[in-house]
Every structure is written in structure tokens, then in C-alpha cells.
Amino acid sequence: METFGCQMNVVDSERIADMLTQIGYLPTADAEQADLVLLNTCSIRDKAERKVYGHLGSFKPLKEKKRDLIVCVGGCVAQQEGERLLEKVPHLDIVFGTHNLHKLPEMVRLVEQKKGRFQETQFLDQETRLQLFPQRRDSDAITRFVTIMQGCDNFCSYCIVPHVRGREISRPSREIVQEVIELAAEGVREITLIGQNVNSYGNRVEGEISFAQLLELVADIDGIERIRFTTSHPKDISDELIACFGRIEKICHHIHLPVQSGSDRILQQMNRGYTRPLYLDRVAKLRAVCPDIRITTDIIVGFPGETEDDFIETLSLVEAVGYADAFTFLYSARPGTSAADLKDDFSADVKQRRFDRLLALQQENSRQIWAQDVGSVLSVLVEGESRQGSGQLYGRTTWNRVVNFTGSDNLIGETVSVKIIKNNRNTQLGERVSKNN
Ligand code: 5AD
Ligand code: SF4
């Protein structure tokens, strides 16, 4: 199984793996060994989507060698393409959409019995979706994702998510709290509450608490030491939520706050629902309650009609905020979104040059921010042994950077003091400030 895209797919893949295990399929890292291969796909940009076809192509020789191999595609490309995927890819057996994970075992059984090829991409009603919400699973991890909402109603003009994940739905707060209590009892120390737009949690449900109130409840649970959440929408980040960063110690000092563009004109065309001044006001308020907060973002370059002036506004916003990191993307027209109808007539070259300028600016900003850590002693929650193997541990700082350092595995799950020695590309190298181990 291979997973592409966002945390939603990561959580879905965990569930898929559990369901497949129950019907007798165990994980293998070697595709040659597999009786079933599955791609959990992402369609956020054209490139992500093309990868799926590339990957599927690579399974063709395998299927020719092994007639009984079952080839499955799930996730957002499956949702969008449905039947067309089966038509385009003759060696594909199963296509299942974002609301149809639960159908997979039954579909696999049918394919095993040579009953044909199958696709399920129906959107479900709210009540059924609530019953099928991802639930707690056993695992010995120190950090876990907890899904608190799914789908999105914002319809940003460039975005495929509302079309492939369906309408926004919030999970009942008592279920979320119960899950976190159970996770804490299992040894989980950090949770990340996830949803497409967590800030609007509960807004559409009569009598449900707000996201800020949910954070308070989760923070009261013994054993949970750190709380993160993603993704936040700037238009929905309330004063009440911002205040949580000052009031609730367990909330990590990092927020991912996608801005997409620094130009009001483009923000409006994107249907983002906020202006540049409003965004900057939210950032100033966050810094007022939590001065050392680090902010990361997403930015789209080359949205249809973006002028040089619009782009300069983006550069100046990036400069004004001082992001710790920014994920930058070239605009990619997605079928079915409203921006796909906009005239998009400036050259790929101009877009690429803008992209490179933004990247260079951000890389320098990032370098300066992370360089401040060298020599400091930071609290690191130890998550496990690093890939380098024995004696090497990794964990993260409050700012969500991975730190690698030497230590014994009985520290896993503990929060330790680590002196930062050096910055690598996306990680830091540290040295434990000694206790006994
Ligand atoms: N083209 C380019 N980037 C996109 N994103 C979403 N849709 C598109 C698109 N059509 C980016 C946004 C979002 C991130 C997850 O992906 O920046 O925040
Ligand atoms: Fe897409 Fe906008 Fe919803 Fe984010 S808030 S998932 S960018 S539509």
C-alpha cells in the first residue's frame, strides 16, 4: 500500500490496513511479494494525479506475471475518476472513493472469487458518515492523529477538496474526548487534531461546542502532554481560539496558517473569505498572546490573472510575517473547480520565475529562523528510534521540527532537554543535556 497526500489519507490508510489485516492480508514492503497492491491517492494538483497513473502502470508487468494479484485505487483520484479509472486501466480491479473505505473488504472478497471488477464512489449521508468516522486504533505510537472533522464547505476557487471529500462534518465532541482518554491510557503523549478546517469545528451542529472549547477539554486529559491541530483557516481563527495559545500550556507553539496569496485581489478571486489586513491582524494577535509562536503557511504562485504587482504583495507579506516554513505550489487547474474556468494565459516561464523568487526568499527566512535554535536547549518529546538505527532517537520541539540525537530507547515517550547543534534541511541535530542516560 502506498499513501499520497494529506493527513486524511494517512488516517484512512491506517484504517484500510486494519481492515485488510482482518481479512488475511499482511503488509509487505516488497511489491513482488504482494497478493494485493493499493494506492491511496491525492488529486490536489495535477502532478499528484499523474503520479497515480505512473504508479499503476508499473503494476502492469506484475499483474501479467501474477494473474491473481488484486490492484486497488482509493482516495481522492478514485473519488474523482470512479468508473473512468477502471476503463483507462484494464489491470485495475477495485476503485473505492473517500466515503467508501468500509466497502473494501467486501469488494476484495468478490474479486478473489473472480466476480468481476468493482467501483464504489458514492457520497454518503451525514448520519452514515458519522457512524463510519475513523475511530481509535491500537498502536504503540507516542503521537497520534485524531480526526475531528471531515470534508470542507469553503469552496476556495482552486480547490478540489470539497468536490472529492464532500461536505464538512464534525464528529461529536464526546467521542473525540473519549478517544483521547483511551489514547492517553495507551501511552500516547501528543495528539494532533485534524480536519480540513478545524477552526470551524462544530459550527454547523446545533448544541456542539466550539473548537476552542474542544481544545480546553482535550487539554484537561491526564497523560496528554502536547496538543497540535491542523489545518486552520485564517477566516475562522477566532479571538477565543487565539487566546488558547496563551492560556493552554499543552498547545504547541506552532500554527500552520495557509495564506495562499498576499494580494487582496487574488484572495478574493480565490474565494478565501479574508483580506491581507485581516490575516496580518490574526498573526499579530497570535504573536501578542504567544510571542515565540512559529508560523508556517501554504502559498499558490501563478493563480490565473496574477500580476507582477499581486506577486510582489505576496513577497511582501511573506517578509512581513516571517514564516518559519512555507509550502509553495504552482497553480494547477483542477477540473470541476470554479477557477478552472478562469482565463489562465500567462507563460509557464513567468510563473516558474516567480516561484523561484518566492522560494529563495522563504529559504533565507527559514534558514535565519531555524539558525536561532543552534546552541539553545529545547524540550523534545521523544517519539522513537530514528532510521539511522540503534542508539539514535528522534522527537520534535514545540515548533514541530524533528530533532535527532543519541540516547537509549527507554526515553521514548519522555520529554527531554536537547541542545541543538546543527540544522539540516528539515531536521535538527541535537545532543541530550545529560541526566543519567
Ligand atoms: N493548485 C496549486 N496548489 C493547490 N493547493 C490546493 N489546490 C491547489 C491547486 N489547484 C495547495 C494550497 C493548499 C495546499 C494543501 O495545496 O496551497 O493549502
Ligand atoms: Fe480546499 Fe479551501 Fe477547503 Fe482548504 S479551505 S480544503 S483550500 S476549499
CSV table of C-alpha atoms and ligand atoms in Angstrom, one decimal:
chain,number,residue,atom,x,y,z
A,1,MET,CA,0.0,0.0,0.0
A,2,GLU,CA,1.2,3.4,-0.8
A,3,THR,CA,-0.2,6.6,0.6
A,4,PHE,CA,-0.1,10.0,-1.1
A,5,GLY,CA,-1.3,13.4,0.0
A,6,CYS,CA,-2.5,14.8,3.4
A,7,GLN,CA,-3.1,13.5,6.9
A,8,MET,CA,-6.7,12.4,6.0
A,9,ASN,CA,-5.2,9.8,3.6
A,10,VAL,CA,-2.7,8.8,6.3
A,11,VAL,CA,-5.5,8.1,8.7
A,12,ASP,CA,-7.6,6.4,6.0
A,13,SER,CA,-4.6,4.2,5.1
A,14,GLU,CA,-4.2,3.0,8.8
A,15,ARG,CA,-7.9,2.0,8.7
A,16,ILE,CA,-7.5,0.3,5.4
A,17,ALA,CA,-4.5,-1.7,6.7
A,18,ASP,CA,-6.6,-2.8,9.7
A,19,MET,CA,-9.5,-3.9,7.5
A,20,LEU,CA,-7.2,-5.8,5.2
A,21,THR,CA,-5.4,-7.5,8.1
A,22,GLN,CA,-8.8,-8.7,9.3
A,23,ILE,CA,-9.4,-10.5,6.0
A,24,GLY,CA,-6.0,-12.0,5.9
A,25,TYR,CA,-3.7,-9.6,4.1
A,26,LEU,CA,-0.5,-8.6,5.9
A,27,PRO,CA,1.8,-5.7,5.0
A,28,THR,CA,4.8,-6.2,2.8
A,29,ALA,CA,7.3,-3.7,1.6
A,30,ASP,CA,8.1,-5.7,-1.5
A,31,ALA,CA,5.5,-5.3,-4.3
A,32,GLU,CA,6.8,-8.5,-5.9
A,33,GLN,CA,5.6,-10.4,-2.9
A,34,ALA,CA,2.2,-8.8,-2.7
A,35,ASP,CA,-1.1,-10.5,-3.4
A,36,LEU,CA,-2.8,-7.1,-3.3
A,37,VAL,CA,-1.5,-3.7,-4.1
A,38,LEU,CA,-3.3,-0.5,-3.2
A,39,LEU,CA,-2.7,3.2,-3.9
A,40,ASN,CA,-4.4,5.7,-1.6
A,41,THR,CA,-4.3,8.7,-3.9
A,42,CYS,CA,-4.3,12.5,-3.9
A,43,SER,CA,-5.7,14.9,-6.5
A,44,ILE,CA,-4.8,18.3,-5.0
A,45,ARG,CA,-2.6,19.1,-8.0
A,46,ASP,CA,-2.2,17.7,-11.5
A,47,LYS,CA,1.2,16.3,-10.7
A,48,ALA,CA,-0.1,14.3,-7.8
A,49,GLU,CA,-2.8,12.9,-10.0
A,50,ARG,CA,-0.4,12.0,-12.8
A,51,LYS,CA,1.8,10.0,-10.3
A,52,VAL,CA,-1.1,7.7,-9.8
A,53,TYR,CA,-1.2,6.7,-13.4
A,54,GLY,CA,2.5,6.3,-13.5
A,55,HIS,CA,2.4,4.0,-10.4
A,56,LEU,CA,-0.5,2.0,-11.7
A,57,GLY,CA,1.4,1.4,-15.0
A,58,SER,CA,4.3,0.0,-13.0
A,59,PHE,CA,2.0,-2.7,-11.6
A,60,LYS,CA,1.1,-4.0,-15.1
A,61,PRO,CA,4.1,-6.4,-15.5
A,62,LEU,CA,3.4,-7.7,-12.0
A,63,LYS,CA,-0.2,-8.4,-12.8
A,64,GLU,CA,0.9,-10.2,-16.0
A,65,LYS,CA,3.2,-12.4,-14.0
A,66,LYS,CA,0.7,-13.0,-11.2
A,67,ARG,CA,-2.8,-13.3,-12.6
A,68,ASP,CA,-4.4,-13.3,-9.1
A,69,LEU,CA,-2.8,-10.0,-8.0
A,70,ILE,CA,-5.6,-7.6,-6.8
A,71,VAL,CA,-4.9,-4.0,-7.8
A,72,CYS,CA,-6.9,-1.3,-5.9
A,73,VAL,CA,-7.1,2.5,-6.0
A,74,GLY,CA,-8.7,4.6,-3.2
A,75,GLY,CA,-8.6,8.2,-2.1
A,76,CYS,CA,-9.3,11.4,-4.0
A,77,VAL,CA,-8.3,10.4,-7.5
A,78,ALA,CA,-10.5,7.3,-7.2
A,79,GLN,CA,-13.4,9.6,-5.9
A,80,GLN,CA,-13.0,11.9,-8.8
A,81,GLU,CA,-12.4,9.4,-11.6
A,82,GLY,CA,-14.5,6.5,-10.5
A,83,GLU,CA,-15.6,4.3,-13.4
A,84,ARG,CA,-13.2,6.1,-15.8
A,85,LEU,CA,-10.2,4.7,-13.9
A,86,LEU,CA,-11.5,1.2,-14.5
A,87,GLU,CA,-11.9,2.0,-18.1
A,88,LYS,CA,-8.5,3.5,-18.5
A,89,VAL,CA,-6.6,0.9,-16.6
A,90,PRO,CA,-7.5,-2.6,-17.6
A,91,HIS,CA,-5.4,-4.3,-15.0
A,92,LEU,CA,-7.1,-2.4,-12.2
A,93,ASP,CA,-9.7,-4.4,-10.1
A,94,ILE,CA,-11.1,-2.1,-7.4
A,95,VAL,CA,-11.8,1.7,-7.2
A,96,PHE,CA,-13.2,3.0,-3.9
A,97,GLY,CA,-13.9,6.6,-3.1
A,98,THR,CA,-13.3,8.7,0.0
A,99,HIS,CA,-16.7,7.7,1.7
A,100,ASN,CA,-16.4,4.0,0.8
A,101,LEU,CA,-13.5,2.6,2.7
A,102,HIS,CA,-15.8,0.3,4.6
A,103,LYS,CA,-16.8,-1.4,1.4
A,104,LEU,CA,-13.2,-2.5,0.6
A,105,PRO,CA,-13.2,-5.9,2.3
A,106,GLU,CA,-16.4,-7.0,0.6
A,107,MET,CA,-15.0,-5.8,-2.8
A,108,VAL,CA,-11.7,-7.7,-2.2
A,109,ARG,CA,-13.7,-10.9,-1.4
A,110,LEU,CA,-15.7,-10.5,-4.7
A,111,VAL,CA,-12.5,-10.1,-6.7
A,112,GLU,CA,-11.0,-13.1,-5.0
A,113,GLN,CA,-14.0,-15.1,-6.2
A,114,LYS,CA,-13.5,-13.7,-9.7
A,115,LYS,CA,-16.8,-12.0,-9.7
A,116,GLY,CA,-15.5,-9.1,-11.7
A,117,ARG,CA,-14.1,-5.6,-11.2
A,118,PHE,CA,-15.7,-3.1,-8.9
A,119,GLN,CA,-16.1,0.6,-8.1
A,120,GLU,CA,-17.8,2.4,-5.2
A,121,THR,CA,-17.6,6.2,-5.2
A,122,GLN,CA,-20.9,7.2,-3.8
A,123,PHE,CA,-21.1,10.1,-1.3
A,124,LEU,CA,-22.9,9.1,1.9
A,125,ASP,CA,-25.4,11.0,4.0
A,126,GLN,CA,-24.3,12.7,7.2
A,127,GLU,CA,-25.7,10.1,9.6
A,128,THR,CA,-23.9,7.2,7.9
A,129,ARG,CA,-20.7,9.2,7.7
A,130,LEU,CA,-20.8,9.9,11.4
A,131,GLN,CA,-21.1,6.1,12.1
A,132,LEU,CA,-18.2,5.4,9.9
A,133,PHE,CA,-15.9,8.1,11.3
A,134,PRO,CA,-12.3,6.9,11.8
A,135,GLN,CA,-12.1,5.5,15.3
A,136,ARG,CA,-9.2,4.8,17.7
A,137,ARG,CA,-6.9,2.0,16.7
A,138,ASP,CA,-4.3,0.2,18.8
A,139,SER,CA,-0.7,1.3,18.3
A,140,ASP,CA,2.3,1.9,20.4
A,141,ALA,CA,3.0,5.3,18.9
A,142,ILE,CA,3.7,8.3,21.1
A,143,THR,CA,2.0,10.8,18.8
A,144,ARG,CA,-1.3,10.2,17.0
A,145,PHE,CA,-3.7,12.0,14.7
A,146,VAL,CA,-7.3,12.3,15.8
A,147,THR,CA,-9.8,13.1,13.1
A,148,ILE,CA,-12.3,15.7,14.4
A,149,MET,CA,-14.0,16.7,11.2
A,150,GLN,CA,-14.0,15.7,7.6
A,151,GLY,CA,-14.8,17.4,4.3
A,152,CYS,CA,-15.0,21.1,3.5
A,153,ASP,CA,-17.6,23.6,2.6
A,154,ASN,CA,-15.4,26.5,1.7
A,155,PHE,CA,-15.0,26.0,-2.0
A,156,CYS,CA,-11.9,28.0,-2.5
A,157,SER,CA,-12.0,28.5,-6.2
A,158,TYR,CA,-8.8,26.5,-7.0
A,159,CYS,CA,-9.5,23.6,-4.6
A,160,ILE,CA,-10.7,20.1,-5.4
A,161,VAL,CA,-11.1,19.0,-1.8
A,162,PRO,CA,-14.8,19.9,-1.4
A,163,HIS,CA,-15.5,18.0,-4.6
A,164,VAL,CA,-13.7,14.8,-3.6
A,165,ARG,CA,-14.2,14.8,0.2
A,166,GLY,CA,-17.7,16.1,0.4
A,167,ARG,CA,-19.4,18.4,2.8
A,168,GLU,CA,-18.0,19.4,6.2
A,169,ILE,CA,-19.0,17.2,9.0
A,170,SER,CA,-17.9,17.4,12.7
A,171,ARG,CA,-17.5,14.4,14.9
A,172,PRO,CA,-19.3,14.6,18.3
A,173,SER,CA,-17.0,16.2,20.9
A,174,ARG,CA,-17.8,13.5,23.5
A,175,GLU,CA,-16.5,10.8,21.1
A,176,ILE,CA,-13.3,12.8,20.5
A,177,VAL,CA,-12.7,13.3,24.2
A,178,GLN,CA,-13.3,9.6,24.8
A,179,GLU,CA,-10.8,8.6,22.1
A,180,VAL,CA,-8.2,10.9,23.5
A,181,ILE,CA,-8.7,9.5,27.0
A,182,GLU,CA,-8.1,6.0,25.6
A,183,LEU,CA,-5.1,7.1,23.6
A,184,ALA,CA,-3.6,8.7,26.7
A,185,ALA,CA,-4.1,5.4,28.6
A,186,GLU,CA,-2.3,3.5,25.9
A,187,GLY,CA,0.8,5.8,26.3
A,188,VAL,CA,0.1,8.4,23.6
A,189,ARG,CA,1.6,11.8,24.7
A,190,GLU,CA,0.9,14.1,21.8
A,191,ILE,CA,-2.2,14.4,19.7
A,192,THR,CA,-2.8,16.3,16.5
A,193,LEU,CA,-6.5,17.1,15.9
A,194,ILE,CA,-7.0,17.0,12.2
A,195,GLY,CA,-9.6,18.2,9.8
A,196,GLN,CA,-9.7,20.2,6.6
A,197,ASN,CA,-10.6,23.3,8.5
A,198,VAL,CA,-10.5,22.6,12.2
A,199,ASN,CA,-11.3,26.2,13.2
A,200,SER,CA,-14.9,25.8,12.1
A,201,TYR,CA,-15.3,22.7,14.2
A,202,GLY,CA,-18.9,22.3,15.5
A,203,ASN,CA,-20.2,25.5,13.8
A,204,ARG,CA,-22.8,23.7,11.9
A,205,VAL,CA,-24.0,21.4,14.6
A,206,GLU,CA,-26.8,22.5,17.0
A,207,GLY,CA,-25.5,22.5,20.6
A,208,GLU,CA,-21.9,21.4,19.8
A,209,ILE,CA,-19.0,23.1,21.5
A,210,SER,CA,-16.6,25.4,19.6
A,211,PHE,CA,-13.1,24.3,18.6
A,212,ALA,CA,-11.5,26.4,21.4
A,213,GLN,CA,-13.8,24.7,23.9
A,214,LEU,CA,-12.8,21.3,22.5
A,215,LEU,CA,-9.1,22.2,23.0
A,216,GLU,CA,-9.9,23.0,26.7
A,217,LEU,CA,-11.5,19.6,27.2
A,218,VAL,CA,-8.7,17.7,25.5
A,219,ALA,CA,-6.1,19.7,27.4
A,220,ASP,CA,-7.7,18.5,30.7
A,221,ILE,CA,-6.9,14.9,29.9
A,222,ASP,CA,-4.1,13.5,32.0
A,223,GLY,CA,-1.2,11.9,30.2
A,224,ILE,CA,-1.6,14.1,27.1
A,225,GLU,CA,1.3,16.5,27.2
A,226,ARG,CA,1.1,18.2,23.8
A,227,ILE,CA,-1.7,19.2,21.5
A,228,ARG,CA,-1.4,20.3,17.9
A,229,PHE,CA,-4.0,20.9,15.3
A,230,THR,CA,-4.2,21.3,11.5
A,231,THR,CA,-5.4,22.8,9.2
A,232,SER,CA,-6.5,26.2,10.4
A,233,HIS,CA,-8.3,28.6,8.0
A,234,PRO,CA,-7.4,32.3,8.6
A,235,LYS,CA,-11.0,33.4,8.2
A,236,ASP,CA,-12.2,31.2,11.1
A,237,ILE,CA,-9.4,31.7,13.6
A,238,SER,CA,-11.4,33.4,16.4
A,239,ASP,CA,-10.1,35.5,19.2
A,240,GLU,CA,-11.2,32.8,21.5
A,241,LEU,CA,-9.0,30.3,19.7
A,242,ILE,CA,-6.0,32.6,19.6
A,243,ALA,CA,-6.3,33.1,23.3
A,244,CYS,CA,-5.9,29.3,23.8
A,245,PHE,CA,-2.2,29.7,22.7
A,246,GLY,CA,-1.6,31.9,25.7
A,247,ARG,CA,-3.9,30.0,28.2
A,248,ILE,CA,-3.4,26.3,27.5
A,249,GLU,CA,0.2,25.2,28.2
A,250,LYS,CA,-0.2,21.9,26.3
A,251,ILE,CA,-0.8,23.6,23.0
A,252,CYS,CA,2.4,23.6,20.9
A,253,HIS,CA,3.8,27.0,19.8
A,254,HIS,CA,3.3,26.3,16.1
A,255,ILE,CA,0.4,27.1,13.7
A,256,HIS,CA,0.0,26.2,10.1
A,257,LEU,CA,-2.0,29.1,8.7
A,258,PRO,CA,-2.2,28.8,4.9
A,259,VAL,CA,-2.3,32.3,3.3
A,260,GLN,CA,-2.3,31.3,-0.4
A,261,SER,CA,-1.6,34.9,-1.6
A,262,GLY,CA,-0.7,38.3,-0.3
A,263,SER,CA,-2.8,40.2,-2.7
A,264,ASP,CA,-6.4,41.1,-1.8
A,265,ARG,CA,-7.4,41.0,-5.4
A,266,ILE,CA,-6.2,37.4,-5.7
A,267,LEU,CA,-7.5,36.4,-2.3
A,268,GLN,CA,-10.9,37.5,-3.4
A,269,GLN,CA,-10.7,35.6,-6.7
A,270,MET,CA,-9.7,32.6,-4.7
A,271,ASN,CA,-12.8,33.0,-2.5
A,272,ARG,CA,-10.7,32.8,0.6
A,273,GLY,CA,-13.0,34.9,2.7
A,274,TYR,CA,-10.3,37.1,4.3
A,275,THR,CA,-8.1,40.1,3.3
A,276,ARG,CA,-4.5,40.7,3.8
A,277,PRO,CA,-5.0,43.1,6.7
A,278,LEU,CA,-7.3,40.6,8.4
A,279,TYR,CA,-4.6,37.9,8.0
A,280,LEU,CA,-1.9,40.2,9.4
A,281,ASP,CA,-4.1,41.1,12.3
A,282,ARG,CA,-4.6,37.4,13.2
A,283,VAL,CA,-0.8,36.9,13.0
A,284,ALA,CA,-0.2,40.0,15.3
A,285,LYS,CA,-2.8,38.7,17.8
A,286,LEU,CA,-1.2,35.2,17.8
A,287,ARG,CA,2.2,36.8,18.5
A,288,ALA,CA,0.8,39.0,21.2
A,289,VAL,CA,-0.5,36.0,23.2
A,290,CYS,CA,2.3,33.7,22.3
A,291,PRO,CA,5.5,35.7,21.4
A,292,ASP,CA,7.6,32.7,20.4
A,293,ILE,CA,5.0,31.1,18.1
A,294,ARG,CA,6.3,29.9,14.7
A,295,ILE,CA,4.0,30.1,11.8
A,296,THR,CA,4.1,28.1,8.6
A,297,THR,CA,2.0,28.5,5.5
A,298,ASP,CA,0.9,27.4,2.0
A,299,ILE,CA,1.2,29.7,-1.0
A,300,ILE,CA,0.0,29.3,-4.5
A,301,VAL,CA,2.0,31.0,-7.2
A,302,GLY,CA,0.6,31.8,-10.7
A,303,PHE,CA,-3.1,31.8,-9.9
A,304,PRO,CA,-5.0,32.9,-13.1
A,305,GLY,CA,-4.6,36.6,-13.7
A,306,GLU,CA,-1.9,37.1,-11.0
A,307,THR,CA,0.1,40.2,-12.0
A,308,GLU,CA,3.6,41.2,-11.1
A,309,ASP,CA,2.1,43.6,-8.5
A,310,ASP,CA,0.0,40.8,-7.0
A,311,PHE,CA,3.0,38.7,-6.7
A,312,ILE,CA,5.0,41.4,-5.1
A,313,GLU,CA,2.3,41.7,-2.5
A,314,THR,CA,2.8,38.0,-1.7
A,315,LEU,CA,6.6,38.5,-1.3
A,316,SER,CA,6.0,41.5,1.0
A,317,LEU,CA,3.5,39.5,3.1
A,318,VAL,CA,6.0,36.7,3.4
A,319,GLU,CA,8.6,39.2,4.6
A,320,ALA,CA,6.1,40.8,7.0
A,321,VAL,CA,5.0,37.6,8.6
A,322,GLY,CA,8.4,35.9,8.8
A,323,TYR,CA,7.2,32.3,8.2
A,324,ALA,CA,9.3,29.5,9.7
A,325,ASP,CA,8.4,27.4,6.6
A,326,ALA,CA,6.2,27.8,3.6
A,327,PHE,CA,5.0,25.2,1.2
A,328,THR,CA,4.8,26.8,-2.2
A,329,PHE,CA,2.9,25.5,-5.1
A,330,LEU,CA,2.5,26.4,-8.8
A,331,TYR,CA,-1.2,26.8,-9.5
A,332,SER,CA,-2.7,23.7,-11.1
A,333,ALA,CA,-6.2,23.9,-12.7
A,334,ARG,CA,-8.4,21.2,-11.2
A,335,PRO,CA,-11.4,20.0,-13.2
A,336,GLY,CA,-14.7,21.0,-11.8
A,337,THR,CA,-13.4,23.8,-9.6
A,338,SER,CA,-14.6,27.3,-10.4
A,339,ALA,CA,-11.1,28.7,-11.1
A,340,ALA,CA,-10.7,26.1,-13.8
A,341,ASP,CA,-13.0,28.4,-15.9
A,342,LEU,CA,-10.8,31.5,-15.4
A,343,LYS,CA,-8.5,32.6,-18.2
A,344,ASP,CA,-5.1,31.4,-17.4
A,345,ASP,CA,-2.9,32.9,-20.1
A,346,PHE,CA,0.5,33.9,-18.7
A,347,SER,CA,3.5,31.9,-19.6
A,348,ALA,CA,4.8,29.0,-17.6
A,349,ASP,CA,8.2,30.7,-17.6
A,350,VAL,CA,6.9,33.8,-15.8
A,351,LYS,CA,5.2,31.5,-13.2
A,352,GLN,CA,8.3,29.5,-12.7
A,353,ARG,CA,10.5,32.6,-12.2
A,354,ARG,CA,8.0,33.9,-9.6
A,355,PHE,CA,8.0,30.6,-7.9
A,356,ASP,CA,11.8,30.6,-7.7
A,357,ARG,CA,11.9,34.1,-6.3
A,358,LEU,CA,9.5,33.2,-3.6
A,359,LEU,CA,11.3,30.0,-2.8
A,360,ALA,CA,14.7,31.8,-2.5
A,361,LEU,CA,13.1,34.4,-0.1
A,362,GLN,CA,11.5,31.8,2.0
A,363,GLN,CA,14.6,29.6,2.2
A,364,GLU,CA,16.6,32.5,3.5
A,365,ASN,CA,13.9,33.4,6.1
A,366,SER,CA,13.7,29.7,7.2
A,367,ARG,CA,17.4,29.5,7.5
A,368,GLN,CA,17.5,32.5,9.8
A,369,ILE,CA,14.7,31.4,12.0
A,370,TRP,CA,16.0,27.8,12.5
A,371,ALA,CA,19.5,29.0,13.0
A,372,GLN,CA,18.4,30.8,16.1
A,373,ASP,CA,18.0,27.4,17.7
A,374,VAL,CA,21.6,26.4,17.5
A,375,GLY,CA,23.1,26.4,21.0
A,376,SER,CA,19.7,26.5,22.7
A,377,VAL,CA,18.4,23.8,25.0
A,378,LEU,CA,14.9,22.8,23.9
A,379,SER,CA,12.3,20.3,25.2
A,380,VAL,CA,11.9,17.4,22.9
A,381,LEU,CA,9.2,14.7,23.2
A,382,VAL,CA,10.9,11.5,22.2
A,383,GLU,CA,8.9,9.6,19.6
A,384,GLY,CA,11.1,6.7,18.7
A,385,GLU,CA,14.3,5.4,17.3
A,386,SER,CA,15.5,7.1,14.2
A,387,ARG,CA,16.1,5.4,10.9
A,388,GLN,CA,19.8,5.6,11.4
A,389,GLY,CA,19.3,2.7,13.9
A,390,SER,CA,20.5,1.8,17.3
A,391,GLY,CA,21.1,4.5,19.9
A,392,GLN,CA,19.7,7.2,17.7
A,393,LEU,CA,16.4,8.8,18.8
A,394,TYR,CA,14.1,11.4,17.3
A,395,GLY,CA,11.5,13.6,18.6
A,396,ARG,CA,10.1,17.1,18.0
A,397,THR,CA,10.4,20.5,19.5
A,398,THR,CA,7.3,22.6,20.2
A,399,TRP,CA,7.9,24.2,16.8
A,400,ASN,CA,7.4,20.8,15.1
A,401,ARG,CA,11.0,20.3,13.9
A,402,VAL,CA,12.3,16.8,14.1
A,403,VAL,CA,15.5,16.6,16.3
A,404,ASN,CA,17.8,13.6,16.0
A,405,PHE,CA,20.1,12.8,18.9
A,406,THR,CA,21.8,9.9,20.7
A,407,GLY,CA,20.0,8.3,23.7
A,408,SER,CA,18.6,5.0,24.9
A,409,ASP,CA,15.2,3.7,23.9
A,410,ASN,CA,13.8,3.9,27.5
A,411,LEU,CA,13.5,7.6,26.8
A,412,ILE,CA,10.8,7.0,24.2
A,413,GLY,CA,7.7,8.8,25.4
A,414,GLU,CA,9.6,11.1,27.7
A,415,THR,CA,10.2,14.9,27.2
A,416,VAL,CA,13.9,15.5,27.4
A,417,SER,CA,16.2,18.5,27.2
A,418,VAL,CA,18.3,18.6,24.0
A,419,LYS,CA,20.9,21.1,22.9
A,420,ILE,CA,20.6,21.9,19.3
A,421,ILE,CA,23.9,21.5,17.5
A,422,LYS,CA,23.2,21.9,13.8
A,423,ASN,CA,20.4,22.4,11.3
A,424,ASN,CA,19.9,20.0,8.4
A,425,ARG,CA,17.4,20.6,5.6
A,426,ASN,CA,14.2,19.8,7.5
A,427,THR,CA,15.6,18.4,10.8
A,428,GLN,CA,17.9,19.4,13.5
A,429,LEU,CA,20.8,17.5,15.1
A,430,GLY,CA,21.0,17.7,18.9
A,431,GLU,CA,22.7,16.4,22.0
A,432,ARG,CA,21.0,15.4,25.1
A,433,VAL,CA,21.7,17.7,28.0
A,434,SER,CA,22.7,14.9,30.3
A,435,LYS,CA,20.7,13.3,33.0
A,436,ASN,CA,21.6,9.7,33.6
A,437,ASN,CA,21.2,8.1,30.2
B,1,5AD,N1,-3.1,24.3,-7.4
B,1,5AD,C1,-2.0,24.5,-6.6
B,1,5AD,N2,-2.0,24.4,-5.3
B,1,5AD,C2,-3.1,24.0,-4.7
B,1,5AD,N3,-3.4,23.8,-3.4
B,1,5AD,C3,-4.7,23.4,-3.3
B,1,5AD,N4,-5.2,23.4,-4.5
B,1,5AD,C4,-4.3,23.7,-5.4
B,1,5AD,C5,-4.2,23.9,-6.8
B,1,5AD,N5,-5.3,23.7,-7.6
B,1,5AD,C6,-2.5,24.0,-2.3
B,1,5AD,C7,-2.9,25.0,-1.3
B,1,5AD,C8,-3.3,24.2,-0.1
B,1,5AD,C9,-2.4,23.1,-0.2
B,1,5AD,C10,-2.7,21.9,0.6
B,1,5AD,O1,-2.3,22.8,-1.6
B,1,5AD,O2,-1.9,25.9,-1.0
B,1,5AD,O3,-3.3,24.9,1.1
B,2,SF4,FE1,-9.6,23.5,-0.1
B,2,SF4,FE2,-10.2,25.9,0.8
B,2,SF4,FE3,-11.4,23.8,1.9
B,2,SF4,FE4,-8.8,24.2,2.3
B,2,SF4,S1,-10.5,25.5,3.0
B,2,SF4,S2,-9.7,22.3,1.7
B,2,SF4,S3,-8.1,25.1,0.4
B,2,SF4,S4,-11.6,24.5,-0.2
